[in-house]
XYZ file of C-alpha atoms in Angstrom:
660
model
C 9.327 -29.461 -30.189
C 9.017 -27.546 -33.536
C 5.290 -27.063 -32.922
C 4.576 -30.694 -32.012
C 3.170 -31.498 -28.615
C 3.960 -34.999 -27.419
C 1.347 -36.300 -25.042
C 2.789 -38.119 -22.053
C 2.239 -41.869 -21.963
C 0.505 -43.215 -18.877
C 0.437 -46.635 -17.303
C -1.086 -47.810 -14.057
C 1.110 -48.824 -11.142
C -0.331 -52.143 -10.020
C 1.095 -51.816 -6.498
C -0.097 -48.298 -5.646
C -2.942 -47.889 -8.117
C -1.559 -44.482 -9.112
C -0.983 -43.531 -12.755
C 2.615 -43.394 -13.975
C 3.705 -41.264 -16.890
C 6.496 -42.005 -19.299
C 8.379 -39.224 -21.084
C 10.387 -40.105 -24.146
C 12.570 -37.175 -25.231
C 16.182 -36.124 -25.466
C 17.865 -34.307 -22.607
C 17.737 -30.615 -23.491
C 20.387 -27.979 -23.096
C 19.101 -24.474 -22.435
C 20.646 -23.274 -25.691
C 18.530 -25.764 -27.676
C 15.352 -24.672 -25.870
C 16.130 -21.017 -26.609
C 16.712 -21.771 -30.285
C 13.638 -23.918 -30.872
C 11.238 -21.628 -28.975
C 12.593 -18.577 -30.850
C 13.214 -16.715 -27.601
C 13.728 -12.954 -27.922
C 15.836 -11.307 -25.235
C 14.522 -8.276 -23.368
C 16.617 -5.701 -25.194
C 13.997 -3.073 -26.057
C 15.095 0.451 -25.283
C 12.889 2.846 -23.355
C 12.200 4.881 -26.505
C 11.104 1.785 -28.431
C 8.798 0.766 -25.584
C 7.209 4.240 -25.453
C 6.794 4.245 -29.243
C 5.090 0.839 -29.173
C 2.721 1.954 -26.439
C 1.751 5.147 -28.213
C 1.284 3.352 -31.510
C -1.413 1.255 -29.829
C -3.106 4.203 -28.146
C -6.684 4.717 -29.313
C -8.591 7.948 -28.759
C -11.908 6.270 -27.950
C -10.296 3.797 -25.572
C -8.514 6.660 -23.829
C -11.789 8.531 -23.293
C -13.498 5.422 -21.949
C -10.637 4.766 -19.565
C -10.660 8.351 -18.285
C -14.419 8.270 -17.620
C -15.195 4.789 -16.254
C -18.833 5.649 -15.530
C -19.447 5.560 -19.323
C -18.821 1.818 -19.208
C -21.283 0.912 -16.463
C -24.017 3.571 -16.536
C -25.703 2.293 -19.774
C -26.069 -1.182 -18.271
C -27.045 0.008 -14.792
C -29.679 -2.464 -13.445
C -32.260 -0.003 -12.167
C -34.611 -2.528 -10.588
C -31.797 -4.385 -8.872
C -29.553 -1.549 -7.647
C -31.511 1.722 -7.484
C -33.367 1.114 -4.208
C -30.173 0.047 -2.439
C -28.234 3.019 -3.808
C -30.939 5.480 -2.716
C -31.095 3.959 0.747
C -27.298 3.975 1.087
C -27.088 7.564 -0.222
C -29.550 8.831 2.388
C -27.695 6.987 5.150
C -24.288 8.314 4.102
C -25.662 11.873 3.799
C -26.828 11.640 7.403
C -23.300 10.622 8.419
C -21.712 13.339 6.260
C -23.361 16.104 8.283
C -21.688 15.556 11.666
C -18.459 14.104 10.241
C -18.051 16.814 7.633
C -18.592 19.605 10.153
C -16.302 17.978 12.726
C -13.468 17.238 10.319
C -13.775 20.661 8.712
C -13.074 22.263 12.081
C -10.341 19.680 12.712
C -8.615 20.858 9.521
C -8.439 24.402 10.890
C -11.227 25.875 8.767
C -14.974 26.384 9.245
C -17.514 23.573 9.591
C -19.220 24.283 6.257
C -15.996 23.378 4.402
C -16.479 19.783 5.509
C -19.930 19.842 3.902
C -18.490 21.243 0.673
C -16.244 18.166 0.631
C -19.319 15.938 0.427
C -20.494 17.735 -2.719
C -17.897 19.180 -5.104
C -14.978 16.693 -5.189
C -17.312 13.769 -4.512
C -19.307 14.408 -7.692
C -16.092 14.670 -9.699
C -14.909 11.336 -8.313
C -18.226 9.750 -9.406
C -17.302 10.606 -13.010
C -13.659 9.531 -12.880
C -13.266 6.917 -10.114
C -13.320 3.151 -10.573
C -14.408 2.098 -7.071
C -18.168 1.671 -6.688
C -18.466 1.525 -2.923
C -16.186 4.024 -1.175
C -17.549 7.265 0.292
C -15.318 10.191 -0.632
C -15.084 13.369 1.421
C -13.419 14.176 4.723
C -11.179 11.811 6.703
C -9.797 12.402 10.180
C -6.107 11.736 9.425
C -6.099 13.904 6.279
C -7.878 16.707 8.154
C -5.237 16.525 10.870
C -2.402 16.630 8.328
C -4.097 19.617 6.695
C -4.341 21.308 10.107
C -0.567 21.047 10.418
C -0.185 22.938 7.116
C -2.702 25.574 8.238
C -0.888 26.111 11.530
C 2.409 26.474 9.663
C 1.438 28.899 6.909
C -1.831 30.629 7.847
C -1.045 34.054 9.286
C -3.098 35.444 12.134
C -1.549 38.853 11.556
C -0.156 40.318 8.315
C 3.557 39.602 7.833
C 6.070 41.358 5.544
C 7.347 39.528 2.465
C 10.876 39.652 1.058
C 10.181 42.829 -0.937
C 8.660 44.599 2.058
C 4.993 44.160 1.058
C 2.443 42.770 3.459
C 1.512 39.108 2.954
C -1.351 37.366 4.714
C -2.628 33.854 4.097
C -5.984 32.875 5.498
C -6.648 29.244 6.560
C -9.002 28.705 3.611
C -6.336 29.928 1.175
C -3.815 27.525 2.684
C -6.103 24.486 2.481
C -7.222 25.202 -1.096
C -3.617 25.639 -2.235
C -2.767 22.386 -0.474
C -5.676 20.587 -2.171
C -4.578 21.871 -5.579
C -0.963 20.834 -4.942
C -2.094 17.370 -3.812
C -4.132 17.110 -7.020
C -1.166 17.997 -9.223
C 1.039 15.466 -7.421
C -1.520 12.694 -7.885
C -1.941 13.480 -11.589
C 1.829 13.447 -12.101
C 1.916 10.062 -10.372
C -0.843 8.852 -12.714
C 1.082 10.042 -15.798
C 4.201 8.231 -14.543
C 2.105 5.087 -13.927
C 2.926 4.992 -10.221
C -0.369 3.388 -9.252
C 1.355 0.538 -7.436
C 3.225 2.944 -5.168
C 0.732 2.444 -2.364
C 1.691 -1.229 -2.151
C 5.095 -0.129 -0.868
C 3.410 1.165 2.282
C 3.317 -1.933 4.447
C 0.403 -2.803 6.717
C 2.563 -2.242 9.790
C 3.518 1.252 8.577
C -0.079 2.285 7.822
C -1.299 0.775 11.099
C 1.331 2.538 13.215
C 0.838 5.826 11.367
C -2.951 5.944 11.672
C -2.843 4.869 15.320
C -0.388 7.649 16.169
C -2.391 10.129 14.079
C -5.473 9.204 16.126
C -3.557 10.237 19.254
C -2.842 13.603 17.618
C -6.520 14.000 16.745
C -7.684 13.299 20.295
C -5.130 15.670 21.823
C -6.265 18.381 19.396
C -9.900 17.898 20.538
C -9.269 17.929 24.287
C -9.227 21.739 24.393
C -12.820 21.809 23.101
C -13.845 19.084 25.546
C -12.413 21.095 28.432
C -13.554 24.423 27.004
C -10.122 26.021 27.332
C -7.684 27.781 25.043
C -4.080 26.610 24.687
C -1.192 27.989 22.590
C -0.637 26.452 19.163
C 2.701 24.730 18.740
C 4.598 23.945 15.563
C 7.378 21.542 14.745
C 8.871 18.675 16.703
C 7.362 17.537 20.022
C 4.328 19.765 19.598
C 2.012 17.055 20.959
C 4.107 16.887 24.120
C 3.960 20.670 24.581
C 0.206 20.663 23.907
C -0.398 18.015 26.577
C 1.655 20.061 29.065
C -0.372 23.191 28.236
C -3.636 21.252 28.624
C -2.505 20.142 32.058
C -1.785 23.737 33.037
C -5.164 24.899 31.684
C -7.179 22.207 33.494
C -8.065 24.501 36.465
C -9.784 26.825 33.977
C -12.035 24.049 32.626
C -15.497 25.167 31.517
C -17.731 22.752 33.476
C -20.621 23.117 31.033
C -18.467 22.062 28.083
C -16.789 19.283 30.041
C -19.961 17.734 31.461
C -21.823 18.098 28.178
C -18.941 16.365 26.339
C -18.852 13.512 28.854
C -22.597 13.033 28.543
C -22.417 13.041 24.765
C -19.486 10.564 24.697
C -21.406 8.248 27.044
C -24.479 8.549 24.803
C -22.445 7.744 21.674
C -20.754 4.734 23.303
C -24.104 3.267 24.403
C -25.565 3.819 20.947
C -22.593 2.371 19.054
C -21.876 -0.585 21.330
C -25.366 -1.702 22.356
C -28.272 -0.003 20.578
C -26.892 -0.052 17.006
C -25.996 -3.792 17.021
C -29.419 -4.644 18.429
C -31.242 -2.395 15.967
C -29.264 -3.729 12.995
C -30.975 -7.083 13.531
C -34.382 -5.419 13.300
C -33.972 -3.134 10.263
C -31.512 -2.160 7.535
C -31.333 1.550 8.350
C -28.546 2.196 10.889
C -29.321 4.381 13.877
C -28.038 7.930 13.072
C -26.536 8.460 16.523
C -24.142 11.170 15.305
C -26.957 13.149 13.690
C -29.098 12.790 16.818
C -26.187 14.130 18.862
C -25.676 17.085 16.511
C -29.350 18.039 16.310
C -29.875 17.502 20.037
C -26.739 19.439 20.937
C -27.790 22.313 18.699
C -31.257 22.547 20.271
C -29.970 22.272 23.860
C -27.307 24.914 23.173
C -29.870 27.254 21.616
C -32.482 27.067 24.365
C -30.028 26.781 27.288
C -28.050 29.737 25.886
C -24.647 28.021 26.048
C -23.052 31.010 24.333
C -23.621 33.154 27.415
C -21.846 30.458 29.493
C -18.674 30.880 27.406
C -19.211 27.568 25.593
C -17.545 27.699 22.164
C -20.022 27.278 19.328
C -19.568 26.833 15.589
C -20.793 30.296 14.674
C -21.846 31.557 11.267
C -22.602 28.992 8.578
C -23.131 30.779 5.263
C -26.090 29.722 3.156
C -25.479 28.650 -0.428
C -22.492 27.419 -2.391
C -19.116 29.154 -2.545
C -18.081 31.025 -5.661
C -15.199 29.403 -7.568
C -11.906 31.046 -6.636
C -8.453 30.183 -7.993
C -6.112 29.195 -5.112
C -3.168 31.471 -4.446
C -0.328 30.139 -6.579
C 2.412 31.610 -4.371
C 1.381 29.135 -1.672
C 2.100 26.127 -3.905
C 5.857 26.464 -3.448
C 5.360 26.553 0.327
C 3.026 23.599 0.823
C 4.268 21.099 -1.787
C 6.385 19.079 0.662
C 3.439 18.624 3.025
C 1.223 17.924 0.006
C 3.382 14.924 -0.974
C 2.758 13.277 2.398
C -0.972 14.042 2.212
C -1.180 12.683 -1.348
C 0.528 9.402 -0.411
C -1.579 8.843 2.701
C -4.899 9.746 1.060
C -4.187 7.564 -1.966
C -3.138 4.636 0.229
C -6.352 4.847 2.257
C -8.505 5.090 -0.881
C -6.768 2.178 -2.617
C -6.866 -0.100 0.436
C -10.616 0.411 0.841
C -11.259 0.211 -2.920
C -9.404 -3.072 -3.300
C -11.217 -4.536 -0.287
C -14.648 -3.853 -1.770
C -13.569 -4.781 -5.305
C -12.393 -8.186 -4.126
C -15.612 -8.769 -2.193
C -17.895 -7.786 -5.087
C -15.676 -9.164 -7.872
C -14.822 -6.156 -10.007
C -11.565 -4.416 -10.880
C -10.135 -1.148 -9.622
C -7.538 0.659 -11.724
C -4.739 2.005 -9.535
C -3.568 4.622 -12.037
C -7.118 5.730 -12.830
C -7.699 6.209 -9.094
C -4.666 8.495 -9.022
C -6.085 10.511 -11.904
C -9.585 10.622 -10.387
C -8.314 11.796 -7.001
C -6.015 14.323 -8.639
C -8.741 15.930 -10.725
C -11.198 15.810 -7.803
C -8.748 17.621 -5.533
C -8.019 20.296 -8.119
C -11.730 20.788 -8.808
C -12.486 20.967 -5.081
C -9.696 23.497 -4.509
C -11.707 26.062 -6.528
C -14.622 25.652 -4.080
C -12.933 26.019 -0.671
C -12.271 22.281 -0.174
C -9.508 20.532 1.744
C -7.643 17.469 0.334
C -9.894 14.531 -0.486
C -9.952 11.012 0.968
C -12.455 8.298 1.748
C -13.909 7.605 5.178
C -13.570 4.077 6.512
C -16.792 4.218 8.532
C -18.911 5.883 5.818
C -17.658 3.452 3.175
C -18.546 0.456 5.310
C -22.018 1.843 6.034
C -22.564 2.647 2.352
C -21.772 -0.940 1.404
C -23.687 -2.532 4.290
C -26.875 -0.563 3.594
C -27.105 -1.780 0.015
C -25.011 0.699 -1.979
C -23.758 -0.963 -5.168
C -22.521 1.942 -7.304
C -21.500 5.594 -7.061
C -25.146 6.540 -7.636
C -25.287 6.370 -3.823
C -22.745 9.210 -3.702
C -24.872 11.248 -6.106
C -27.902 10.807 -3.823
C -25.799 11.740 -0.791
C -24.379 14.844 -2.508
C -27.903 15.948 -3.497
C -29.056 15.853 0.137
C -25.934 17.728 1.254
C -26.762 20.385 -1.356
C -30.153 20.894 0.291
C -28.465 21.405 3.650
C -25.995 23.894 2.183
C -28.721 25.895 0.462
C -31.353 26.049 3.209
C -30.657 24.197 6.481
C -27.087 25.282 7.315
C -27.891 28.191 9.686
C -29.773 25.809 11.995
C -26.420 24.420 13.201
C -24.837 27.784 14.064
C -25.431 27.278 17.825
C -23.904 23.774 17.820
C -21.241 23.551 20.578
C -17.788 22.600 19.361
C -17.516 20.178 22.294
C -20.242 18.073 20.620
C -18.161 17.690 17.475
C -15.093 16.955 19.611
C -16.988 14.166 21.360
C -18.153 12.707 18.037
C -14.572 12.698 16.722
C -13.205 11.023 19.860
C -15.789 8.231 19.738
C -15.300 7.768 15.995
C -11.573 7.126 16.545
C -12.207 3.940 18.510
C -11.505 1.814 15.443
C -8.111 3.423 14.937
C -7.089 2.603 18.480
C -8.383 -0.961 18.446
C -6.316 -1.644 15.316
C -3.208 -1.300 17.505
C -4.032 -4.833 18.691
C -2.710 -6.002 15.312
C 0.769 -5.407 16.691
C 0.574 -9.014 17.941
C 0.004 -10.163 14.358
C 2.971 -8.138 13.154
C 5.091 -9.667 15.912
C 4.286 -13.130 14.558
C 5.273 -12.006 11.068
C 8.715 -10.897 12.174
C 10.789 -8.356 14.035
C 11.050 -6.044 11.031
C 7.279 -5.447 10.993
C 7.294 -4.639 14.719
C 10.253 -2.302 14.243
C 8.430 -0.503 11.414
C 5.289 -0.081 13.547
C 7.162 1.208 16.606
C 9.394 3.605 14.654
C 6.433 5.033 12.741
C 4.287 5.369 15.857
C 6.990 7.029 17.957
C 8.084 9.253 15.076
C 4.558 10.589 14.585
C 3.904 10.977 18.316
C 7.200 12.468 19.451
C 8.247 14.495 16.398
C 5.483 15.313 13.917
C 3.057 13.708 11.511
C 4.940 14.226 8.249
C 8.380 13.538 9.725
C 7.053 10.436 11.473
C 5.593 9.226 8.178
C 8.945 9.816 6.469
C 10.716 7.853 9.209
C 8.217 5.025 8.832
C 8.672 4.919 5.040
C 12.472 4.815 5.421
C 12.288 1.998 7.981
C 9.751 0.130 5.832
C 11.970 0.402 2.743
C 14.963 -0.717 4.788
C 12.976 -3.718 6.009
C 11.924 -4.435 2.428
C 15.556 -4.313 1.316
C 16.660 -6.581 4.130
C 13.933 -9.083 3.226
C 15.001 -8.983 -0.409
C 18.654 -9.261 0.560
C 18.014 -12.311 2.678
C 18.380 -15.601 0.927
C 17.919 -19.252 1.700
C 19.665 -22.318 0.384
C 19.423 -26.080 0.620
C 20.807 -29.310 -0.766
C 18.241 -31.287 -2.741
C 17.623 -34.998 -3.134
C 15.126 -36.963 -5.179
C 11.914 -38.652 -4.084
C 12.296 -42.413 -4.655
C 14.564 -41.888 -7.623
C 11.961 -39.766 -9.461
C 12.321 -36.329 -11.088
C 10.928 -34.661 -7.955
C 13.580 -32.888 -5.881
C 13.125 -31.753 -2.271
C 15.150 -30.318 0.611
C 17.220 -33.031 2.270
C 17.069 -31.216 5.622
C 13.296 -31.508 5.909
C 12.569 -34.620 3.850
C 14.489 -37.335 5.648
C 13.482 -40.112 3.243
C 14.676 -38.201 0.163
C 17.570 -39.855 -1.648
C 20.805 -37.932 -2.402
C 21.990 -38.276 -6.000
C 25.200 -40.358 -6.098
C 28.392 -38.339 -6.575
C 26.233 -35.222 -7.031
C 25.416 -32.157 -4.967
C 22.324 -30.164 -5.957
C 22.475 -26.668 -4.459
C 19.152 -24.769 -4.484
C 19.405 -20.999 -3.923
C 16.477 -18.653 -3.274
C 17.210 -14.945 -3.534
C 19.060 -12.502 -5.748
C 22.718 -12.810 -6.671
C 24.347 -9.419 -7.061
C 27.307 -7.364 -5.895
C 25.877 -7.181 -2.368
C 25.083 -10.883 -1.946
C 27.837 -12.579 -3.945
C 30.110 -13.291 -0.983
C 27.215 -14.606 1.091
C 26.201 -16.838 -1.852
C 29.670 -18.343 -2.140
C 29.917 -18.859 1.608
C 26.496 -20.542 1.684
C 27.401 -22.788 -1.242
C 30.691 -23.982 0.244
C 29.071 -24.427 3.620
C 26.288 -26.546 2.130
C 28.634 -28.849 0.169
C 31.060 -28.966 3.109
C 34.114 -27.605 1.329
C 36.819 -25.563 3.069
C 37.661 -22.597 0.868
C 41.110 -22.281 2.414
C 42.010 -25.834 1.386
C 40.842 -25.127 -2.156
C 43.119 -22.117 -2.301
C 46.020 -24.184 -0.910
C 45.410 -26.844 -3.577
C 45.381 -24.158 -6.279
C 48.674 -22.721 -5.061
C 50.481 -26.067 -5.272
C 48.545 -27.280 -8.328
C 47.413 -30.418 -6.504
C 44.130 -31.349 -8.160
C 44.104 -34.842 -6.761
C 44.827 -33.587 -3.258
C 41.958 -31.133 -3.578
C 39.530 -33.739 -4.786
C 40.130 -35.817 -1.681
C 38.347 -33.091 0.282
C 35.057 -33.864 -1.424
C 34.421 -37.470 -0.362
C 33.969 -38.747 -3.915
C 31.756 -35.816 -4.952
C 32.252 -35.027 -8.662
C 29.198 -33.031 -9.834
C 27.774 -29.744 -8.604
C 24.399 -28.560 -9.928
C 23.254 -25.063 -8.974
C 19.452 -24.745 -9.171
C 18.566 -21.199 -10.302
C 14.782 -21.653 -10.434
C 14.259 -19.364 -7.407
C 16.937 -16.805 -8.312
C 14.943 -13.755 -9.436
C 17.857 -11.431 -10.209
C 21.454 -11.823 -11.346
C 23.903 -9.067 -12.239
C 27.366 -9.133 -13.803
C 29.012 -9.296 -10.361
C 26.895 -12.345 -9.582
C 27.999 -13.963 -12.846
C 31.606 -13.244 -11.904
C 31.228 -15.106 -8.616
C 29.727 -18.056 -10.502
C 32.811 -18.029 -12.755
C 35.042 -17.949 -9.683
C 33.213 -20.946 -8.207
C 33.436 -22.750 -11.563
C 37.232 -22.314 -11.695
C 37.709 -23.377 -8.078
C 35.569 -26.474 -8.616
C 37.662 -27.344 -11.684
C 40.682 -27.471 -9.381
C 38.872 -30.246 -7.540
C 37.835 -32.105 -10.701
C 34.215 -31.114 -10.083
C 31.942 -30.289 -13.001
C 29.502 -27.420 -12.440
C 26.115 -27.112 -14.156
C 23.462 -24.408 -13.908
C 19.825 -25.471 -14.047
C 16.408 -23.917 -14.674
C 17.230 -20.166 -14.858
C 14.524 -17.570 -15.405
C 14.691 -15.755 -18.736
C 16.126 -12.572 -17.244
C 18.778 -14.597 -15.383
C 19.616 -16.487 -18.574
C 19.995 -13.190 -20.458
C 22.529 -12.015 -17.865
C 24.452 -15.284 -18.100
C 24.650 -15.021 -21.905
C 25.728 -11.383 -21.654
C 28.376 -12.308 -19.088
C 29.737 -15.104 -21.278
C 30.045 -12.568 -24.111
C 32.172 -10.481 -21.734
C 34.451 -13.420 -20.974
C 32.777 -14.979 -17.952
C 32.024 -18.682 -17.755
C 31.581 -20.636 -19.958
C 28.520 -22.006 -18.195
C 26.716 -25.205 -19.092
C 23.036 -24.388 -18.636
C 20.150 -26.859 -18.572
C 16.442 -25.884 -18.843
C 15.214 -28.093 -15.966
C 16.772 -29.551 -12.860
C 16.040 -33.113 -13.979
C 17.684 -32.463 -17.362
C 20.743 -31.232 -15.491
C 20.883 -34.368 -13.311
C 20.511 -36.727 -16.297
C 22.936 -34.784 -18.464
C 25.572 -34.506 -15.730
C 25.407 -38.210 -14.894
C 25.580 -39.218 -18.562
C 28.680 -37.069 -19.081
C 30.202 -38.383 -15.851
C 29.595 -42.022 -16.860
C 31.033 -41.472 -20.299
């Protein structure tokens, strides 16, 4: 050591033809390694860490990190990317029209709000976001979660406040306050560097949640398909009550709405399942089936006079852009709990899609910057009548498949949406709501087919299946936010159980080499004479210490009761007879990722009990953080432990001491 690197010596094995290496060095104790490598323990306080970080903070670097587009826009390859981005932007704009209108109504507000979502917050995300391929705007699950907030706090009639004044919250005031609250939550998460929080939401949780949310979405659209009115329910089991009310209202079905919806759903299925795949082989531009349905439905409704047949239509669509209005601050304290759930779900969806595209196209996405970008975009959108922001799975896939390479595609899409908002909007005023309901139902096919992944979760383990079922049933039977909370709790419990679980094995060497493997699975491995090597994988703390000791004694075949009996009578020789000439115990800590003081205490207890049996105990190959805990514990009177830096050093050292 001391800065010198000794190259291993090689010689050829004449029998096998494989190279053999020869290492000529002393056996190292961990203490010597620590001294010669000048190891520094992790003892920095939180204040010191914050000071170090801020001392390295540069103003220019901060600006560049807050506005990622500054990094890539100067080197934008116009000839290579521009045509694809324009083509993708036009395609996504075509999809934004029916989806935005449908999901705007799904959120409990007017259809034009969904179009605002494709313009205001989307442009802000272009400036601040790090993903180049996702299509921001409306998303079915987020719209449904927003609808729940609208149904809870939007007042149909004025209601008295605590001081006797009249308070009334319109749906648009509720959704803008929710969007602003979601934005603040996401920015706080970005400041606290909680970008990795979404990774705590397991695939089984997200799958079960979105599948159950799709059921909620379909049930909410059935009233428009049937052309009936049903009471709005709040709280637990509302989906059950809604289904019962729909059953009671079935005799009052509007046949025009029902038949028109069935025809449109059949048209969309044929287009999506047969025509689109065939056409995709002929040209790059995907068939705009949704737009055809919207335009066709609008024209049929206008000339067939559906309004006179009591078919519900969209109604007034104001021309132009909304004036900026500050959301009502008194609503923030009412909606913040629901906003937390919306923020977590929207961020998880955005990050999952962003990471998928980033991996495919080999660029990086910053988790914390995405939090900041979504937070600012939501706050900016809340001033312009927008609901909480998310990315659409279908639009993002189409944007990438049609050649979109950067967020320039979103700029093109937003520009076309602006044209619709300024001049074309009133054309869609006669669009039947049953058309949008049919589009939503067909679009949810992907969310239902993902339930087939339950088989994959079953192969992964029972905990994943339990998480999926609990989340799904919680969302279906109780409510969306409560079901999500149940799913998160079950997922965290499963994560804890997985972390609590440990595995252990006795190791032997491969043909007398320095390679050590599990004796249970490698039958030809050779046990080390007079030595037991116990490999432990897991954490050793106050919760697992008893299980660790039980596993250790079970593996080396020692009866703890007999050890205690030998200690009571002071019979060391009688105790050693229990071990069948076993004199050395080596505990391999290479896979122990956490050790606390209670874990060190149980190691001391094992050390003392092994001394009663004339067995020497050595610890091998600890991680730095585990070594720090061992040193700290020895300073508090635990141990003393003899620690070796590698397992092979421990075997050689133990045998040399034993032979001497």
